[in-house]
Coordinates of C-alpha atoms and ligand atoms in Angstrom, one line a residue:
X271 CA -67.9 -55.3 37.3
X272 CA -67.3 -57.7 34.1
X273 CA -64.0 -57.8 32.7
X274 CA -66.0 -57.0 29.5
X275 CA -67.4 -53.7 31.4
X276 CA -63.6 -53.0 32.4
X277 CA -62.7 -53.3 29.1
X278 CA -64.9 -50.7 27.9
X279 CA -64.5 -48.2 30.7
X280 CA -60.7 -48.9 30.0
X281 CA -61.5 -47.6 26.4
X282 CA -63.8 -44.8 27.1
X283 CA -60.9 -43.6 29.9
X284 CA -58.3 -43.8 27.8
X285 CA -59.7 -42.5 24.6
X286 CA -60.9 -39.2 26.6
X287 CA -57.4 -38.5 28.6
X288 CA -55.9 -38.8 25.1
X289 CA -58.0 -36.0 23.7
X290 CA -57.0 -33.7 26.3
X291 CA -53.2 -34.2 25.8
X292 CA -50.7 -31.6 24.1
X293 CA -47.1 -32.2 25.9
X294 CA -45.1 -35.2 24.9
X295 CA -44.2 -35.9 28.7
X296 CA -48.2 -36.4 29.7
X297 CA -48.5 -38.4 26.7
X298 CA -45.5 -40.7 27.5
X299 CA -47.5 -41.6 31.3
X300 CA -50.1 -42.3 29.1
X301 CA -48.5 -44.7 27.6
X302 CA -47.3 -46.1 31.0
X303 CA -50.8 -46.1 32.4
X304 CA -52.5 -48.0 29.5
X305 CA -50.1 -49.4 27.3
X306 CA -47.2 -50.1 29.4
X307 CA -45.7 -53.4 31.0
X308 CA -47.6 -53.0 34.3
X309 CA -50.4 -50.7 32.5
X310 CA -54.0 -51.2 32.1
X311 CA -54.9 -52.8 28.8
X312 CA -52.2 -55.8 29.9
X313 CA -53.9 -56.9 33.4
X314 CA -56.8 -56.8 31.6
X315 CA -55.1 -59.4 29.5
X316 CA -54.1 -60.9 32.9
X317 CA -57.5 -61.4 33.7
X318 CA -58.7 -63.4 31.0
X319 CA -57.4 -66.2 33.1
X320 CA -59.8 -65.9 35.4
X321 CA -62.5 -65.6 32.7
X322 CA -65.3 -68.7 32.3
X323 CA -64.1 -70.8 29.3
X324 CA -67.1 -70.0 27.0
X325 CA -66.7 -66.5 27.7
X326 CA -62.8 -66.6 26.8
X327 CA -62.9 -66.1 22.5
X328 CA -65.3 -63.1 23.0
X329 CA -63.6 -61.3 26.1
X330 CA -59.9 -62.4 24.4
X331 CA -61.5 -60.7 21.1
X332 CA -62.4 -57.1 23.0
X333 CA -59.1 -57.5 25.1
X334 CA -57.3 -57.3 21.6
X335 CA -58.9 -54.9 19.9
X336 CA -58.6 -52.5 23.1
X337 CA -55.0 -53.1 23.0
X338 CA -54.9 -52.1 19.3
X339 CA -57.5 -49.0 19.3
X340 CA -55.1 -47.6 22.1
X341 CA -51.8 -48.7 20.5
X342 CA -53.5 -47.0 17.1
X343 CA -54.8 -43.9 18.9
X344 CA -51.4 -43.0 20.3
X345 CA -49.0 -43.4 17.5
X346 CA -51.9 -41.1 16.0
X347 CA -52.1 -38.2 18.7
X348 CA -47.9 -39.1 18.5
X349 CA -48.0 -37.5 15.2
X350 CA -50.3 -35.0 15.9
X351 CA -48.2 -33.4 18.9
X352 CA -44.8 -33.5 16.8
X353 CA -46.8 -31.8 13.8
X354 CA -48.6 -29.2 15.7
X355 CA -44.9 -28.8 17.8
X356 CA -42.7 -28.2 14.0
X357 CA -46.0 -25.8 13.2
X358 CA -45.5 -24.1 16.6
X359 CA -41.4 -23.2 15.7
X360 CA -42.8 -22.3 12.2
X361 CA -45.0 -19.1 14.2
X362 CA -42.1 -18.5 16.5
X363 CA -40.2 -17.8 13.3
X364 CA -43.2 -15.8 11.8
X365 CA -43.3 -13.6 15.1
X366 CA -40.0 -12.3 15.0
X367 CA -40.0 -8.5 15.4
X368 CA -38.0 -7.6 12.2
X369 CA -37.8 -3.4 13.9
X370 CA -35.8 -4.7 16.8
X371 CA -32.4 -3.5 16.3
X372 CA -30.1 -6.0 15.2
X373 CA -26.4 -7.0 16.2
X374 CA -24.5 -4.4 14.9
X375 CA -21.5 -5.7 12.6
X376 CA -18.1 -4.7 14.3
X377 CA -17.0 -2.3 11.2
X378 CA -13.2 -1.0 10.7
X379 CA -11.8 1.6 9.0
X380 CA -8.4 2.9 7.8
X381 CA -5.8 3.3 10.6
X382 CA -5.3 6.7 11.4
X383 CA -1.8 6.4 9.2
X384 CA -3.4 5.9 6.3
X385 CA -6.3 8.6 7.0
X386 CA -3.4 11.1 7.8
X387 CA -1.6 10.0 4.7
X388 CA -4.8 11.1 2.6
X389 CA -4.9 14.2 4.6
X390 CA -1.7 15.3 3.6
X391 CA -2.0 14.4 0.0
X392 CA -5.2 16.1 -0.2
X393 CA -3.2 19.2 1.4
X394 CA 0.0 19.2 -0.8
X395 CA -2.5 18.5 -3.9
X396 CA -4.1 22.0 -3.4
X397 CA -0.1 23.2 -3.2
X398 CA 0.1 22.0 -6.9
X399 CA 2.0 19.1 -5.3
X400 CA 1.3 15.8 -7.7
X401 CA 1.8 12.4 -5.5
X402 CA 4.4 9.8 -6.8
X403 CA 5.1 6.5 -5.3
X404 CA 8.0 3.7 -5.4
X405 CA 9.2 0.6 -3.8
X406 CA 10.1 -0.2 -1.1
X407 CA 12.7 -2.7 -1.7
X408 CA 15.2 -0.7 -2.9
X409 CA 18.5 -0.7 -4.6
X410 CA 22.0 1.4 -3.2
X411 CA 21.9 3.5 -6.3
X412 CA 18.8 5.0 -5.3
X413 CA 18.7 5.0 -1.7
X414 CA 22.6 6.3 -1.4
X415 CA 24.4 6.7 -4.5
X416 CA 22.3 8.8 -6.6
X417 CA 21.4 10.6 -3.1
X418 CA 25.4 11.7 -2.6
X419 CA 25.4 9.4 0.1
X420 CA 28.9 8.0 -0.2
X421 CA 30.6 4.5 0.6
X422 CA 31.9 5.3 3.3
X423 CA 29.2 7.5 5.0
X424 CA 27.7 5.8 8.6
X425 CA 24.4 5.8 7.4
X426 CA 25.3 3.2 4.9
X427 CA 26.3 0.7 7.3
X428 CA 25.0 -2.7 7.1
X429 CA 24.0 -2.3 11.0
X430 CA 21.9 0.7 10.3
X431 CA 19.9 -0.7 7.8
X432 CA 17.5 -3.8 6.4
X433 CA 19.5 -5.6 4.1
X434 CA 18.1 -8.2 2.0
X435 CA 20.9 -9.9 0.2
X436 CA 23.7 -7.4 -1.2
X437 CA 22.9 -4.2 -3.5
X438 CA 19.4 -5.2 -2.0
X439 CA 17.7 -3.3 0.9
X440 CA 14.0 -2.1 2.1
X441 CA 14.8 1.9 1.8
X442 CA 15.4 3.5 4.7
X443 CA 13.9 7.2 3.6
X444 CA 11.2 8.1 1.1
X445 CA 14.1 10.2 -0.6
X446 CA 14.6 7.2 -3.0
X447 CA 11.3 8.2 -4.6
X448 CA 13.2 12.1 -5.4
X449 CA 15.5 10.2 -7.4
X450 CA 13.2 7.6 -9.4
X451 CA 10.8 11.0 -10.4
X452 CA 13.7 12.8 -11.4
X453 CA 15.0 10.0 -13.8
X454 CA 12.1 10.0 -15.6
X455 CA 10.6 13.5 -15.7
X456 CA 11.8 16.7 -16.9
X457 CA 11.8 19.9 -14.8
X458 CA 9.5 21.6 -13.2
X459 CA 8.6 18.9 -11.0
X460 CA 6.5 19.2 -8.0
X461 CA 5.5 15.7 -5.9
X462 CA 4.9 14.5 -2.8
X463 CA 5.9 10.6 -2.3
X464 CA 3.8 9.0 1.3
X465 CA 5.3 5.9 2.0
X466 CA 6.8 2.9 4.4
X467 CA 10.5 3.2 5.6
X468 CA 12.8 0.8 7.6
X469 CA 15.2 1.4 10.3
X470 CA 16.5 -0.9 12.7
X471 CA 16.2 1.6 15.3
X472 CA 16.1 1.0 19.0
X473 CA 11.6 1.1 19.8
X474 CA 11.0 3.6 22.3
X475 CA 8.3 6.3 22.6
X476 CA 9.2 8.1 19.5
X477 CA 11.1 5.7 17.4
X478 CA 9.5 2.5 15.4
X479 CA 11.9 -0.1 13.2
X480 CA 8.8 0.7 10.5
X481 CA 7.6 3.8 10.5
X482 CA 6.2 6.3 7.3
X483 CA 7.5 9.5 5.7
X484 CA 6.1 11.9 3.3
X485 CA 8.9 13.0 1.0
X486 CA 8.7 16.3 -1.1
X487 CA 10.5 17.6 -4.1
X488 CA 9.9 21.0 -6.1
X489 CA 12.2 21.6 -9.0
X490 CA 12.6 24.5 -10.9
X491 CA 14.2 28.0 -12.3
X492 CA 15.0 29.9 -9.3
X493 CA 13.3 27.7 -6.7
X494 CA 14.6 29.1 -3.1
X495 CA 14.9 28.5 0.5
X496 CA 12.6 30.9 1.1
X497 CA 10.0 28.7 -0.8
X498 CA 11.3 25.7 1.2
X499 CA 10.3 27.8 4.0
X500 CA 6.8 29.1 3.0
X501 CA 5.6 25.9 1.9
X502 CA 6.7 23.9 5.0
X503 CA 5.2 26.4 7.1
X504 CA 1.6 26.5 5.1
X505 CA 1.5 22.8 5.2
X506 CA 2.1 22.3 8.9
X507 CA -0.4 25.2 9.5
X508 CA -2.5 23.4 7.2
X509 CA -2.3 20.1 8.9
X510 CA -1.7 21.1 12.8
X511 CA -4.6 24.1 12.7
X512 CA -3.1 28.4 12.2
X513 CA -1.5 28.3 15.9
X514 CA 1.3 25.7 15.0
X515 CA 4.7 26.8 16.2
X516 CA 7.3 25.2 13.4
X517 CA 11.1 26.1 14.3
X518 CA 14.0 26.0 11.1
X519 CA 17.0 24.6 12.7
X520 CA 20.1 24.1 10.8
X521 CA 21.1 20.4 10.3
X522 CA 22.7 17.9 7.6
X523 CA 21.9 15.9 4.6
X524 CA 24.4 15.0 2.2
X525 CA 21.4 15.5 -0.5
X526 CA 20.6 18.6 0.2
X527 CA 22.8 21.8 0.7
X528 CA 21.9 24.0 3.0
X529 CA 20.5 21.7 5.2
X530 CA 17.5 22.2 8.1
X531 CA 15.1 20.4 10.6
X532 CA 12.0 21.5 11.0
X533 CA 10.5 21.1 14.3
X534 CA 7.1 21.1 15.4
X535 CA 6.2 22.3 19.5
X536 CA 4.2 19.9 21.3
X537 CA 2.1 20.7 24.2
X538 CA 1.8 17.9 27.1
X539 CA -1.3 17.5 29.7
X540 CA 1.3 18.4 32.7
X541 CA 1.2 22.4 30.8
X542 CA 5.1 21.1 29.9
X543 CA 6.0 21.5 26.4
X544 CA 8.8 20.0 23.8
X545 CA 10.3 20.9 20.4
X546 CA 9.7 17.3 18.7
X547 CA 11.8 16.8 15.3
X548 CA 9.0 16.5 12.3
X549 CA 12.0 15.8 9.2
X550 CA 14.7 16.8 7.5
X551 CA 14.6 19.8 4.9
X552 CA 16.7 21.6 2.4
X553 CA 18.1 22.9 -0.8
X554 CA 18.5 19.7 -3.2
X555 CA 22.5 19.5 -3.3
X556 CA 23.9 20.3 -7.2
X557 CA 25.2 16.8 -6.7
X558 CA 22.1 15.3 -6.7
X559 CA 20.6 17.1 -9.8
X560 CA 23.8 16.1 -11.7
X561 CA 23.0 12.8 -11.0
X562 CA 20.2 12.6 -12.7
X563 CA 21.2 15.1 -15.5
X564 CA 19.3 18.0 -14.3
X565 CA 21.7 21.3 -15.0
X566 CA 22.4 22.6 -11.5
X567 CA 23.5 25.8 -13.5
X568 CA 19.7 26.3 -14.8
X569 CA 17.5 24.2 -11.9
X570 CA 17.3 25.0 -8.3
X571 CA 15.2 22.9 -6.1
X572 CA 13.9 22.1 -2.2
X573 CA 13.4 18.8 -1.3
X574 CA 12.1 17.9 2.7
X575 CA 10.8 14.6 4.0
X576 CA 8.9 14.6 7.5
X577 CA 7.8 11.8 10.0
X578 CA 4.1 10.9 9.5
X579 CA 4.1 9.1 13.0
X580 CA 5.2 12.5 14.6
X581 CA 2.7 14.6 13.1
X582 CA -0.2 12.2 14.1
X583 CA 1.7 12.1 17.5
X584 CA 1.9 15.6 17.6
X585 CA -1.9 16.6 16.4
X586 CA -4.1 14.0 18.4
X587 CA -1.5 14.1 21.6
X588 CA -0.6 10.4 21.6
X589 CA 2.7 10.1 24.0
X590 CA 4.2 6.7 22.3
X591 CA 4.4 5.4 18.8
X592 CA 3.9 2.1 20.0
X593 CA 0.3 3.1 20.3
X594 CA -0.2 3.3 17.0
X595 CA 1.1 -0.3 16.0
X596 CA 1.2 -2.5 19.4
X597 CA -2.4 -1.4 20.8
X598 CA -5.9 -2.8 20.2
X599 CA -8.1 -2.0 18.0
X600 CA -10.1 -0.2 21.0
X601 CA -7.8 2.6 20.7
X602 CA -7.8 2.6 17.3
X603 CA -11.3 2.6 16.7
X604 CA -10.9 6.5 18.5
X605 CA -9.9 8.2 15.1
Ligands
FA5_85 C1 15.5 11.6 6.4 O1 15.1 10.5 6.4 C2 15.7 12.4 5.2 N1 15.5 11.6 4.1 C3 14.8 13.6 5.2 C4 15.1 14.6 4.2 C5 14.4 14.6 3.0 C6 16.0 15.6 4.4 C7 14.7 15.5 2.0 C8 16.3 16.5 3.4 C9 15.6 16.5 2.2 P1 15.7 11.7 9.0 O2 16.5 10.5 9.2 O3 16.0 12.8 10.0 O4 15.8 12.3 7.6 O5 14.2 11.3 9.1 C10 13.1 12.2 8.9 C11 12.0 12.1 9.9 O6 11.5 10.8 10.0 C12 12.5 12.4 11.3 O7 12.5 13.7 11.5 C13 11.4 11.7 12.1 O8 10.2 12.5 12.1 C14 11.1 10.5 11.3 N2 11.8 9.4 11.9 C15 13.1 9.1 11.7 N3 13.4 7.9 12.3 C16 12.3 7.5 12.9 C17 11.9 6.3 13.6 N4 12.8 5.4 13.9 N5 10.6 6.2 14.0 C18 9.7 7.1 13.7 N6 10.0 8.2 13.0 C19 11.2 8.4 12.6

């Protein structure tokens, strides 16, 4: 065979293997094969050597334009894989299958604290109970003075309580808020005040350094402990479900005169049970009232604030309160 023949049947070859190749890794040995170092279209180049010397301008002349035609046709079927590759992503796109069900977004909610919190406002609200809030960094006058808490009582000591700088302090009862309402409104007054409270109490299962109370206040003519009663009783039926067994047990507050705890019976897995402390209730002390010019001749008034972290304790059976603030959001996710 003339090197002139080879030349051609190089072409033809070539020019057909191209046609039938759609992967980049066949067309890449087709490079090799033809248009490489060691390929094809170069020992024909070889050969031209070899080649009588009349013959040489004319083979030398199909030599080139073989090695052009196949450099030409590759950067050409080159382009034509990459394009028909980007068009191929494009239909992967097109196909997606928009009814499969998508990766569902992790959504929270409010902690069961702030759901109970609702709860009971919603609860107190349809006892004609209005909701009041106030800070939480708090001043002595309101979170002792104006409470009849005096200098000297223990619960004023600086160990027993968050103090920011002196005369400063992040209350340590919602009973502030009694006070604040009182200063500014005239009787009959009827609130509820949710809120934070600080302690530096020791942690353990039913005690938290931060922990929130729901205070109440109803002030009136001839308000009585017999309405302090009935009222705490309704709500905790209202909240716990009709079966709730509350207890009255007397106590001391230096706000209130007489003084009671209310305690609510809880009911462990083992069939055991225990009376668990809600809060503190009672008649608000004349003191008090004074204190804020109400006339303890013409007002009476009850006032009780209770534990929110017990009564969520006590109605969905959690054993620690440490639960509620140190565990993940797995257990959280549950109310
Ligand atoms: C008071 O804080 C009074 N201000 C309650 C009160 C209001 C009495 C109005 C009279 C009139 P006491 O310190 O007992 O009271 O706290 C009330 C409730 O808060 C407790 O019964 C308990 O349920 C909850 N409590 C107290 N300390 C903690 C704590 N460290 N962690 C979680 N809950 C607590």
């Amino acid at each position: 065979m003339s090197l002139l023949d080879d030349i051609q049947a190089i072409r033809a070859a070539a020019t057909e293997a191209l046609g039938t190749i759609d992967l980049a890794e066949t067309l890449e040995e087709w490079r090799i094969k033809y248009l490489g170092s060691k390929g094809l279209v170069k020992s024909a180049m070889q050969r031209l050597k070899e080649a009588p010397r009349e013959e040489k301008p004319a083979l030398g002349k199909a030599a080139n334009q073989l090695k052009v035609a196949l450099t030409e046709a590759f950067e050409a079927h080159k382009s034509k894989l990459r394009a028909a590759l980007a068009g191929g992503k494009k239909k992967t796109k097109a196909k997606l299958d928009v009814t499969l069900p998508g990766n569902r977004p992790k959504i929270g909610h409010a902690h069961i604290i702030s759901q109970t919190v609702s709860e009971i406002c919603e609860i107190c609200a349809r006892m004609g109970f209005e909701v009041a809030y106030g800070p939480e960094v708090e001043d002595e006058l309101h979170n002792f003075i104006a409470l009849n808490i005096p200098e000297s009582h223990p619960a004023r000591d600086p160990l027993d309580n968050f103090y920011l700088y002196p005369g400063a302090m992040l209350r340590s009862q919602t009973s502030t808020v009694q006070i604040r309402v009182m200063e500014n409104t005239t009787p009959p007054v009827r609130i509820i005040a949710p809120g934070r409270v600080y302690r530096p109490d020791t942690v353990d299962a039913t005690h938290s350094f931060m922990f929130h109370q729901v205070e109440g206040l109803y002030v009136d003519e001839g308000v009585t402990m017999a309405d302090l009663k009935t009222t705490l009783d309704q709500f905790c039926k209202a909240y716990f479900g009709p079966e709730v067994e509350t207890r009255f047990r007397p106590s001391f507050f230096p706000f209130t005169e007489p003084s009671a705890e209310i305690d609510v019976l809880f009911h462990y897995d083992d069939g055991s049970t225990r009376w668990i402390e809600l809060g503190g209730c009672g008649m608000v002390d004349p003191n008090v009232l004074q204190a804020v010019n109400y006339d303890p001749e013409k007002y009476t008034g009850f006032a009780f604030g209770l534990g929110i972290e017990r009564m969520v304790m006590r109605r969905h059976n959690i054993p620690d309160i440490r639960y509620l603030f140190e565990s993940d959001v797995r257990f959280l996710h549950q109310f």
